[in-house]
Short mmCIF file of C-alpha atoms in Angstrom, two decimals:
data_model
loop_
_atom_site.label_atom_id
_atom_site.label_comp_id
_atom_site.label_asym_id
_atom_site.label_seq_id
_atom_site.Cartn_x
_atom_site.Cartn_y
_atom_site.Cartn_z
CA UNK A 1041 97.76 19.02 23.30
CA UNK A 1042 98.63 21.47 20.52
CA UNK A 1043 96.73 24.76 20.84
CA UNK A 1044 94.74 25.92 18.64
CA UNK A 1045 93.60 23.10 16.36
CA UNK A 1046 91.46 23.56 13.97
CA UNK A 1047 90.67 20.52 12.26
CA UNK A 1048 87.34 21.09 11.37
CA UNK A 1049 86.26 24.26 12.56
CA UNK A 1050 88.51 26.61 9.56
CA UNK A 1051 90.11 26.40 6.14
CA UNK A 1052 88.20 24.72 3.46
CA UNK A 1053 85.18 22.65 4.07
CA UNK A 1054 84.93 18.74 3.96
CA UNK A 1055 83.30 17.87 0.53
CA UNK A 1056 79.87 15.92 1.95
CA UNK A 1057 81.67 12.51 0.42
CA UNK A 1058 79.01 10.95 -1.98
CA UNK A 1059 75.95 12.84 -0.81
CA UNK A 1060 75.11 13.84 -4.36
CA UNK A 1061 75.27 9.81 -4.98
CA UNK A 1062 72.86 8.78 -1.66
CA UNK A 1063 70.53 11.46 -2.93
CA UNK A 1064 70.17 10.07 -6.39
CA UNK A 1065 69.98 6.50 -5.00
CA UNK A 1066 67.10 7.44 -2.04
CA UNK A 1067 63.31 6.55 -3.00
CA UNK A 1068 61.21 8.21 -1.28
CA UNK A 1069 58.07 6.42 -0.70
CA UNK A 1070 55.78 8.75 1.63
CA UNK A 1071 52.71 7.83 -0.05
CA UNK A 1072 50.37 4.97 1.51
CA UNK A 1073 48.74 2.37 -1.24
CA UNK A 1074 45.84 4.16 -1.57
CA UNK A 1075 47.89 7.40 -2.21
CA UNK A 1076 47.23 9.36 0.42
CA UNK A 1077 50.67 10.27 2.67
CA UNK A 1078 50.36 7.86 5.80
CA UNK A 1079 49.57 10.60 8.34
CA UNK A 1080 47.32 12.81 6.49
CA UNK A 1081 44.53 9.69 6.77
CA UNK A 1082 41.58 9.63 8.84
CA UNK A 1083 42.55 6.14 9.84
CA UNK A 1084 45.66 5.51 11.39
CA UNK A 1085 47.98 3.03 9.14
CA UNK A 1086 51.20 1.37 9.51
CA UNK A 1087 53.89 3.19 7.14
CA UNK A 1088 55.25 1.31 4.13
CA UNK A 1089 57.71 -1.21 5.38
CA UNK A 1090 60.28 -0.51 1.87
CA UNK A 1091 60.58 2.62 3.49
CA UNK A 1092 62.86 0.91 6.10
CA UNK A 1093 65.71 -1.27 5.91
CA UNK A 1094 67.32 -3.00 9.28
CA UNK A 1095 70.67 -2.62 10.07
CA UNK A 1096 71.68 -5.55 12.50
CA UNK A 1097 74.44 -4.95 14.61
CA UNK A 1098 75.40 -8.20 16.49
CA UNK A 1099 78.03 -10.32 17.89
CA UNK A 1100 77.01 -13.49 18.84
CA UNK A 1101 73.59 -14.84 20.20
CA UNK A 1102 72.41 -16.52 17.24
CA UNK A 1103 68.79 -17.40 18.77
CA UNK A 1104 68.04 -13.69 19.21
CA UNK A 1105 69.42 -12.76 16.11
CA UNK A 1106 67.96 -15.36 14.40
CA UNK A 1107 64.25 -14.25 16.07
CA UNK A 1108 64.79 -10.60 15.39
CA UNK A 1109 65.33 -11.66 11.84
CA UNK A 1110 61.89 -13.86 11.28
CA UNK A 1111 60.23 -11.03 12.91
CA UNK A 1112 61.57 -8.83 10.63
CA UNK A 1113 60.41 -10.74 7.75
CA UNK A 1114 56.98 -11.21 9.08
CA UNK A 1115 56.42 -7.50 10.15
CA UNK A 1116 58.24 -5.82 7.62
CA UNK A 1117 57.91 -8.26 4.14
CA UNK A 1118 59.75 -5.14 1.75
CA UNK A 1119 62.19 -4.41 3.84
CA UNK A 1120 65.87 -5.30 3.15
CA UNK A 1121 67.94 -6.72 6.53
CA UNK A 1122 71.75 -6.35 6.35
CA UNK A 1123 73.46 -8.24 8.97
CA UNK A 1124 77.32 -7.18 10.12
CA UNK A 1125 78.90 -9.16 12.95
CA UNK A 1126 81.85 -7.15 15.05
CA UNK A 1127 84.01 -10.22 15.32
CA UNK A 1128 81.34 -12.47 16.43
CA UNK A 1129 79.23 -15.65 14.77
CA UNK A 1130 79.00 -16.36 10.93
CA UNK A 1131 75.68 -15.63 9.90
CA UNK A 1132 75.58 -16.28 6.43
CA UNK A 1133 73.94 -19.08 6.61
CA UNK A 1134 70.59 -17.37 8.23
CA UNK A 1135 70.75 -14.69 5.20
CA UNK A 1136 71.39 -17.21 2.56
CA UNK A 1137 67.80 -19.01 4.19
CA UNK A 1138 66.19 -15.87 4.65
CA UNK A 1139 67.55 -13.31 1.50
CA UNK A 1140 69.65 -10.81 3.87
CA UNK A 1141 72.80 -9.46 3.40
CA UNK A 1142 75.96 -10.60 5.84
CA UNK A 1143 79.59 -8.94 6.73
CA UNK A 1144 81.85 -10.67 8.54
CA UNK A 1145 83.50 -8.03 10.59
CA UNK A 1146 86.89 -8.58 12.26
CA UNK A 1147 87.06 -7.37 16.03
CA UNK A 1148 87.23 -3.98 17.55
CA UNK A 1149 85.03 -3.72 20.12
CA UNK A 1150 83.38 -0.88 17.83
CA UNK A 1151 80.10 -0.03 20.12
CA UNK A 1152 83.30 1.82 22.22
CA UNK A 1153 85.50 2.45 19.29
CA UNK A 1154 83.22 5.28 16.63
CA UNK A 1155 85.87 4.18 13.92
CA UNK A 1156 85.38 1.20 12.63
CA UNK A 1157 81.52 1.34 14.10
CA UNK A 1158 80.44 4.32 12.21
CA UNK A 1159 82.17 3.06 8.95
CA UNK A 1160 80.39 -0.20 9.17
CA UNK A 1161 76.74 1.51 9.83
CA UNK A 1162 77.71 3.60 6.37
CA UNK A 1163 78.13 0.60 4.41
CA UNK A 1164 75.28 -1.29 5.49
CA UNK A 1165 73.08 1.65 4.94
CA UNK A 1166 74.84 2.21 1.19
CA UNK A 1167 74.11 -1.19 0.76
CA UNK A 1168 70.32 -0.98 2.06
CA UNK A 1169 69.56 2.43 -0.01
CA UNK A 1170 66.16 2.41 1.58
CA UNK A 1171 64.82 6.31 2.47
CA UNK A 1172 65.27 5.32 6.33
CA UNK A 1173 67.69 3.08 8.30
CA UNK A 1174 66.96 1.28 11.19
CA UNK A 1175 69.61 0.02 13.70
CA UNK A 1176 68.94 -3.09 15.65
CA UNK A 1177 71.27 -5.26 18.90
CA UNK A 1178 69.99 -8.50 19.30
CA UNK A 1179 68.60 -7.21 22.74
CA UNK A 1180 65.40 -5.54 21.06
CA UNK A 1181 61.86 -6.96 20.42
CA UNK A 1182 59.77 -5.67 17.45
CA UNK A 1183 56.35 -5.70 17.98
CA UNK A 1184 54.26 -4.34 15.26
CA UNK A 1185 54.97 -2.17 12.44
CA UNK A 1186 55.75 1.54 12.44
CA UNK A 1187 53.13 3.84 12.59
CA UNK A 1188 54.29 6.90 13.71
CA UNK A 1189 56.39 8.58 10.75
CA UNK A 1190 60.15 9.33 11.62
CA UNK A 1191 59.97 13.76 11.98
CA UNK A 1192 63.45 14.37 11.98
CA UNK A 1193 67.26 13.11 10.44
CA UNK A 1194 67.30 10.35 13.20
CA UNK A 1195 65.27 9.51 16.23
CA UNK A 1196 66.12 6.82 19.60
CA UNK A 1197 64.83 6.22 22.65
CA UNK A 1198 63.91 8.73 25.56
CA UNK A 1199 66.71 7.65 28.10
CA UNK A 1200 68.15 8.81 30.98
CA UNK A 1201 71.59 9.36 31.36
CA UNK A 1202 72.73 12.78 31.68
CA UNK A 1203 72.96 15.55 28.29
CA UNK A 1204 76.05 16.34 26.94
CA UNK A 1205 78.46 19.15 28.44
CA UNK A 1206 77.75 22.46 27.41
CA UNK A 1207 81.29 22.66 25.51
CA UNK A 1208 80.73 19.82 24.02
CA UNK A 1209 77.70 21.05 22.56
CA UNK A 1210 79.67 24.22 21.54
CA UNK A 1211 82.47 21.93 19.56
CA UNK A 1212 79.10 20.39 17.66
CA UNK A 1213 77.31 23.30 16.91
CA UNK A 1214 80.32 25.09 15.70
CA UNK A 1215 80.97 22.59 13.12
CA UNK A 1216 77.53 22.14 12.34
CA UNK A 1217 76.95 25.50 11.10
CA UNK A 1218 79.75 25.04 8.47
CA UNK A 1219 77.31 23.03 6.73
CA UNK A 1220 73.64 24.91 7.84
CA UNK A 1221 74.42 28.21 8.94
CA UNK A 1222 71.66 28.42 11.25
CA UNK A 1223 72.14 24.89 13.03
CA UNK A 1224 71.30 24.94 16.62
CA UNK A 1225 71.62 21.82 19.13
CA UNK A 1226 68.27 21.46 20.63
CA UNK A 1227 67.84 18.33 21.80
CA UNK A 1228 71.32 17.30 24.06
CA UNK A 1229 70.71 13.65 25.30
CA UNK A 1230 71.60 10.35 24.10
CA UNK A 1231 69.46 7.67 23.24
CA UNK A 1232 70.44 6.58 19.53
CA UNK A 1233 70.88 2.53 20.54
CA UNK A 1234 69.56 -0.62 18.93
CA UNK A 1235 66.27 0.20 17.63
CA UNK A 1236 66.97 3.82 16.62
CA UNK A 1237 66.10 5.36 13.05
CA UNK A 1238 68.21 7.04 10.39
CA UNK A 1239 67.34 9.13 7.56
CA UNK A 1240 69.95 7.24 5.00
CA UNK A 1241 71.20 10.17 3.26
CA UNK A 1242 72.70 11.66 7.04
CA UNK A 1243 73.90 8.41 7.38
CA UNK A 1244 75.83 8.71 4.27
CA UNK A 1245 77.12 12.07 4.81
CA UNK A 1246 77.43 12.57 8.59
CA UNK A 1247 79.50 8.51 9.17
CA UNK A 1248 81.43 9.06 6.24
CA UNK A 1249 85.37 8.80 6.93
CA UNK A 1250 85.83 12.72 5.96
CA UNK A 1251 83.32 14.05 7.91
CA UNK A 1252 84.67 11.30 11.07
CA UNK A 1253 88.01 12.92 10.17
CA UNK A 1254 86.75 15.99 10.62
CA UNK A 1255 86.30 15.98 14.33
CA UNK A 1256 89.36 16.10 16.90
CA UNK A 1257 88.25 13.15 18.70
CA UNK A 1258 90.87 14.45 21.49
CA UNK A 1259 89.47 17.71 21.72
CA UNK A 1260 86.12 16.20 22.09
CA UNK A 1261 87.00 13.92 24.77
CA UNK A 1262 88.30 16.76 27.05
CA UNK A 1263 84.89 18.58 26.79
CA UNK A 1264 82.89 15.40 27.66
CA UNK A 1265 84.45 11.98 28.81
CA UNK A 1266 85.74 8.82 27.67
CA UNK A 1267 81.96 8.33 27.35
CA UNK A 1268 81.78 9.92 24.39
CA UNK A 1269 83.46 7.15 22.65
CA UNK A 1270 80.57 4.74 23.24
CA UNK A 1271 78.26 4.60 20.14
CA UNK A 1272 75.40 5.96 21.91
CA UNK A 1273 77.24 8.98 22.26
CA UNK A 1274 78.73 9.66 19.04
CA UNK A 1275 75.86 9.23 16.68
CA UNK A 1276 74.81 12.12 18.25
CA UNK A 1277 78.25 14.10 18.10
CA UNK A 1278 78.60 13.16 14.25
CA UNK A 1279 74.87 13.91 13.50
CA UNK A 1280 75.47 17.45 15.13
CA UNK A 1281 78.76 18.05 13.62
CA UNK A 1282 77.38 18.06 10.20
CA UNK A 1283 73.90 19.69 11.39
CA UNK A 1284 71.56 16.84 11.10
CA UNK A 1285 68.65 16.70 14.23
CA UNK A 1286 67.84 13.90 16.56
CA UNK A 1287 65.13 13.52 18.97
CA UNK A 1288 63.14 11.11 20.61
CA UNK A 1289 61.01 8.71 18.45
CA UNK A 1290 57.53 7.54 19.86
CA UNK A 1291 57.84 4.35 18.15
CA UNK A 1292 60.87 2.63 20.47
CA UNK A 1293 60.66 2.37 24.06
CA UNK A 1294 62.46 0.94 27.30
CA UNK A 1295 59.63 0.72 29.71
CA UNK A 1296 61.86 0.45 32.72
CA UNK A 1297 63.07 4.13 32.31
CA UNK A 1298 59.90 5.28 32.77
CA UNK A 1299 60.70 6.38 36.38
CA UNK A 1300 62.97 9.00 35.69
CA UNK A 1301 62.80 10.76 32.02
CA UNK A 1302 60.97 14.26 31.65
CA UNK A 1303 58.64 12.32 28.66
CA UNK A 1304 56.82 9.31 29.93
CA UNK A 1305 57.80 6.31 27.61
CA UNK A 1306 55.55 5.60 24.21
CA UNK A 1307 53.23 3.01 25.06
CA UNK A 1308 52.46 0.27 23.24
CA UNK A 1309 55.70 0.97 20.77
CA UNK A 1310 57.04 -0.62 17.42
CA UNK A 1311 60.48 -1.51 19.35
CA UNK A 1312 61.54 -2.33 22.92
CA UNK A 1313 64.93 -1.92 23.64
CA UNK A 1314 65.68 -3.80 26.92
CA UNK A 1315 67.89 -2.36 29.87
CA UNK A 1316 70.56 -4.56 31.56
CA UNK A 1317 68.09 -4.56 34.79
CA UNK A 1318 65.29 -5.76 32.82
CA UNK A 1319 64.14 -8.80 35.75
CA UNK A 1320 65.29 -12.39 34.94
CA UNK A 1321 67.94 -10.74 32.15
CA UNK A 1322 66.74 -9.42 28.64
CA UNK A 1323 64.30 -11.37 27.05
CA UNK A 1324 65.36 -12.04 23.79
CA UNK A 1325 68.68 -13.34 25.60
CA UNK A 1326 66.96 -16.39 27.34
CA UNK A 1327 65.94 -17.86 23.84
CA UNK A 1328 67.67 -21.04 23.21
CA UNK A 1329 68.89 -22.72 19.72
CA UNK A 1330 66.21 -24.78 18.19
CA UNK A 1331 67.87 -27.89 16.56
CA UNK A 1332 66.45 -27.13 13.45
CA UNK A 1333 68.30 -23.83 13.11
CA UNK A 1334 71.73 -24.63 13.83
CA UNK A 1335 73.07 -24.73 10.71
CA UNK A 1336 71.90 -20.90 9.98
CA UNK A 1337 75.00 -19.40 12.02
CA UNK A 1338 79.09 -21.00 11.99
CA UNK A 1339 81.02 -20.58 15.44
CA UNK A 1340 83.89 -18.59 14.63
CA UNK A 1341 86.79 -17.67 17.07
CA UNK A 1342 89.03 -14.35 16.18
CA UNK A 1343 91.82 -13.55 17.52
CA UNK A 1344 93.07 -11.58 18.68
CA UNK A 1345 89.90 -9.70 20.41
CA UNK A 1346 89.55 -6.42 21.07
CA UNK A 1347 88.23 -5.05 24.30
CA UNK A 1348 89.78 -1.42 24.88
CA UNK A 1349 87.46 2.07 24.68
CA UNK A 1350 88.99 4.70 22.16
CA UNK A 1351 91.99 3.03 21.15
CA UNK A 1352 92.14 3.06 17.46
CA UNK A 1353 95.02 2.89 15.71
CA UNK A 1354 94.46 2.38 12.08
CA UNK A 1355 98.10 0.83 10.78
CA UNK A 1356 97.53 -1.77 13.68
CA UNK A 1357 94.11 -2.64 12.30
CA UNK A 1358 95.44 -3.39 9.16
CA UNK A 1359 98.75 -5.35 10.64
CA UNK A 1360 96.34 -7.66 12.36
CA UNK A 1361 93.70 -8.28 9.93
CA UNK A 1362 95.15 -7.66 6.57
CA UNK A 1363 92.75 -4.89 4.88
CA UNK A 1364 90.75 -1.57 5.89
CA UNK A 1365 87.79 -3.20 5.34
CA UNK A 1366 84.81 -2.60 7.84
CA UNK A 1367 86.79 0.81 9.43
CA UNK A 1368 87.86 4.21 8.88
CA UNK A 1369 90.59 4.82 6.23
CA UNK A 1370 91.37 8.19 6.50
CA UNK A 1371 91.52 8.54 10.61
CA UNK A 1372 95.03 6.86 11.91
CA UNK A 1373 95.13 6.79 15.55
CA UNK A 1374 93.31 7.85 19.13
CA UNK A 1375 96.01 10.10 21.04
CA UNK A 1376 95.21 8.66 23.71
CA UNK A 1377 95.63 4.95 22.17
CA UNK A 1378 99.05 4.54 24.31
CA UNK A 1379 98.25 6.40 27.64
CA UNK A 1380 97.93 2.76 29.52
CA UNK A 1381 98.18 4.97 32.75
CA UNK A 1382 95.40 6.34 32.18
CA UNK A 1383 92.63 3.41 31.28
CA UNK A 1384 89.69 3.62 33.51
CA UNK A 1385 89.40 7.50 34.25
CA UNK A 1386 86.73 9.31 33.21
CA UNK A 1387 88.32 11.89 31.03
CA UNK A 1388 91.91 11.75 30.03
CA UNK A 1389 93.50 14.95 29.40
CA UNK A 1390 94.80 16.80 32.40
CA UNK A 1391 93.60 19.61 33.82
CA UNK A 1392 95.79 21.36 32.56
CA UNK A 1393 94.84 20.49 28.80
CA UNK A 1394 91.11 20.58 29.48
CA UNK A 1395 91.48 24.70 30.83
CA UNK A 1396 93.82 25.31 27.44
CA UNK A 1397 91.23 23.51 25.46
CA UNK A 1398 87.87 25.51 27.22
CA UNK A 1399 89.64 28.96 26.33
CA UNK A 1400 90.33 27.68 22.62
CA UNK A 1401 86.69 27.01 22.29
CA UNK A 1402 85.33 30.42 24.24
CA UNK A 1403 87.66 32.08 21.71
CA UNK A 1404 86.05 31.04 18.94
CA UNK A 1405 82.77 31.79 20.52
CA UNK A 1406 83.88 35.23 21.42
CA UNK A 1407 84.88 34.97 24.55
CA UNK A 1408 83.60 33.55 28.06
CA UNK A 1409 80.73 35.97 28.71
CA UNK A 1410 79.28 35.15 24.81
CA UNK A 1411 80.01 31.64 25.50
CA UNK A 1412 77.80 32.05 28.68
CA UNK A 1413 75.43 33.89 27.25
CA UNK A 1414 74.82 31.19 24.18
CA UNK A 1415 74.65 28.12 27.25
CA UNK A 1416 71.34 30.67 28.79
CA UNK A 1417 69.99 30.98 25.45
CA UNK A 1418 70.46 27.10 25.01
CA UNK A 1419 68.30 26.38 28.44
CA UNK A 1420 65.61 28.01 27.08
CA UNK A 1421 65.73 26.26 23.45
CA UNK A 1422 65.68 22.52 25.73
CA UNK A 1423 63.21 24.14 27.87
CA UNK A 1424 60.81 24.80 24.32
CA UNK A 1425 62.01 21.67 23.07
CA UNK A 1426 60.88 19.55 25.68
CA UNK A 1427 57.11 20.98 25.96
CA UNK A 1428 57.28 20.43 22.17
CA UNK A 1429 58.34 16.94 22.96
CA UNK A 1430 55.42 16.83 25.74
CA UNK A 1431 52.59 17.99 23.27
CA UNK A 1432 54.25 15.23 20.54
CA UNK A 1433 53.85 12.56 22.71
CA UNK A 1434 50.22 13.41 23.76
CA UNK A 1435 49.37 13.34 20.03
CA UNK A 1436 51.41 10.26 19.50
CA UNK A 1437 49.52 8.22 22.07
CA UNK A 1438 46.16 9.29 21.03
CA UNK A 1439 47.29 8.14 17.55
CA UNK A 1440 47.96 4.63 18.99
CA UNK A 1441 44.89 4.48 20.51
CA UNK A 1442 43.28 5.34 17.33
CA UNK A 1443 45.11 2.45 15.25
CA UNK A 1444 44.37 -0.05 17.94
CA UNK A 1445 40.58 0.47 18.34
CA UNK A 1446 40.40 0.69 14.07
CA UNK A 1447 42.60 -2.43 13.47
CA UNK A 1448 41.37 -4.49 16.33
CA UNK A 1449 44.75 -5.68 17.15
CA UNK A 1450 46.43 -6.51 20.65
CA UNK A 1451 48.73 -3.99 22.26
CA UNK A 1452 52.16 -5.71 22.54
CA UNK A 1453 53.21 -7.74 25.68
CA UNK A 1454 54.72 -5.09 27.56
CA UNK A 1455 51.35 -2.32 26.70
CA UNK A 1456 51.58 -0.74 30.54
CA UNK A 1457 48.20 -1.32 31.13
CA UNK A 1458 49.18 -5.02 31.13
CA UNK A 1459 52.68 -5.39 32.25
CA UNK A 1460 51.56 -6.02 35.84
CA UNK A 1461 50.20 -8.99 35.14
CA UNK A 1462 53.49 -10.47 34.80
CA UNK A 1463 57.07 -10.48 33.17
CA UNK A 1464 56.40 -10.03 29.57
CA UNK A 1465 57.47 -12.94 27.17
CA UNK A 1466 57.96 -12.54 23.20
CA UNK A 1467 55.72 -13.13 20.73
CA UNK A 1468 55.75 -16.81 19.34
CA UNK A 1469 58.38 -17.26 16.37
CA UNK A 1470 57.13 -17.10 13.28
CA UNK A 1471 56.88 -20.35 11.15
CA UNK A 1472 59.89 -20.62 9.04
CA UNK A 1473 59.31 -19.39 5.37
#
């Protein structure tokens, strides 16, 4: 590793590619039909559904996708669905039936490859130019429409997996404040999978390929892990490396987490996003092809697949499939694209790199003892942050309570106060339209 790098973090700043476009091309719609804004109402209401467009990020199942999509279209009747498969089935034949928009991705494994994954979210969400953007897998359920309203540049699920290294966090923040001065990384955890909001505009700016470009990937990986390579982990990264702020939404939950995160999971929410030890398997997985909708989705094998974690390499993307399209153009290879040896470990620089690469960082934050005075003042930012989060969610569930006793509607199957009574099953499918 070449010491120091500073990609990123000195010279001249990264233009924010077409931002001043996405702004003019965002319509913000904050005002219900009566023309009131949605939360400043007595009565608890659903927000606007052209507020929101859906992102679909699939591969194959074609009955969930093909369920997810008629319950987008019955819960959310203004709101444009762009569908991109990563290598998967052809679904053009579902968005021709159903007035979506389809990309036929070619393979890269892109939920572990933040190339050609965050390139693909950008142009769906270009394409959608609705105010938010909402990123669906074929393993969520929608239940209802949203009703709480999104309070920050994106918002996931509260999950459980362990915050982000405190160097990592450093490398963010750092480049963060190029572009707000003041940015400060409050909320450290994960959480941005399928079901997750965007405000489009971030989108736009933070997944562009200059501001990807931006970040030494290899650098990053020897503060964190391979990990960080996953897309769950590099929303975040991206979002912080550019200053935008993510928390915890109360309108997506994953009810089986609710053992073991510091904020008990919303009840009743908008979107469940289900864990691999959901019982019997994920629900929306156990759906079977109806006869009468096989020809909305073509079989189609690529080869060759892709199956590696952070092994990019842009000139071989374009050998094998013939164009740039759906990736990165400006990023040309992982470092560690070739280091076969090394497939499997955790994190892999040596330790040797990983020391040289902790004293690059504390010098640019002034040293060890100002680096470890910033990670104390950082505990005690979370620490605010999460009775913030607490007090949120108190409000947010007396809200729901409030739209449920005024609309005289069900909870969804998997409300808690019902989920005992046995595994929950979706809603029926809506009638074809």
């Amino acid at each position: 590793m070449t010491m120091p790098h500073t990609r990123g973090l000195g010279g001249a700043n990264t233009p924010r590619t077409l931002l001043a476009l996405s702004l003019a091309v965002m319509v913000v719609v904050s005002m219900s039909v009566g023309g009131a804004a949605a939360d400043d109402t007595d009565t608890p209401t659903l927000l606007p559904s052209s507020r929101f467009g859906f992102y679909l990020h699939v591969y194959q199942q074609p009955a969930a996708v093909i369920f997810q999509v008629r319950r987008i279209r019955d819960l959310f009747p203004d709101s444009p669905i762009y569908i991109m498969s990563d290598g998967g089935h052809d679904f053009s034949g579902l968005c021709q039936k159903y007035k979506c928009m389809f990309a036929a991705c070619p393979p890269a494994n892109d939920r572990w490859n933040p190339w050609p994954f965050l390139r693909r979210m950008w142009d769906a969400a270009m394409a959608l130019g609705t105010e938010y953007t909402i990123m669906l897998e074929p393993d969520n359920s929608l239940h209802r429409g949203f009703l709480h309203e999104p309070p920050h540049d994106a918002g996931g699920m509260e999950d459980a997996n362990p915050h982000f290294h405190e160097e990592t966090v450093d490398y963010a923040e750092l480049l963060g404040r190029k572009h707000r001065p003041n940015f400060r990384w409050n909320f450290t955890g994960s959480g941005l999978a399928g079901g997750s909001y965007f405000r489009t505009s971030a989108i736009l700016d933070a997944f562009s390929d200059a501001a990807i470009n931006d970040i030494d990937w290899d650098l990053a990986e020897c503060y964190e892990s391979k990990r960080l390579y996953s897309s769950d982990f590099a929303m975040p990264i991206v979002l912080a490396a550019r200053g935008y702020r993510y928390e915890p939404w109360r309108d997506i939950t994953q009810y089986e987490l609710d053992c073991c995160t510091k904020v008990r999971q919303p009840m009743a929410a908008a979107i469940e996003h289900y864990g691999r030890s959901y019982p019997n398997g994920k629900p929306p997985y156990r759906l079977e092809v109806q006869e009468e909708d096989k020809d909305l989705f073509t079989i189609k094998n690529w080869a060759p697949k892709v199956t590696c974690q952070g092994c990019y390499d842009r000139d071989e993307y374009y050998k094998r499939w013939g164009s740039l399209n759906c990736t990165n153009r400006l990023y040309e290879q992982n470092r560690w694209v070739r280091t076969e040896r090394a497939e499997g470990k955790p994190r892999r620089c040596n330790k040797e790199e990983h020391d040289r690469a902790v004293g690059y960082l504390n010098g640019l934050l002034g040293g060890a003892d100002a680096a470890k005075g910033m990670h104390r003042e950082r505990k005690e930012r979370e620490s605010a942050n999460l009775q913030e989060r607490l007090m949120g969610a108190a409000k947010a569930n007396q809200k729901l309570e409030a739209y449920f006793a005024v609309s005289k509607t069900a909870p969804p199957p998997t409300y808690p106060n019902t989920r005992m009574k046995g595994l929950p099953e979706l809603p029926p499918v809506p009638p074809s339209k």
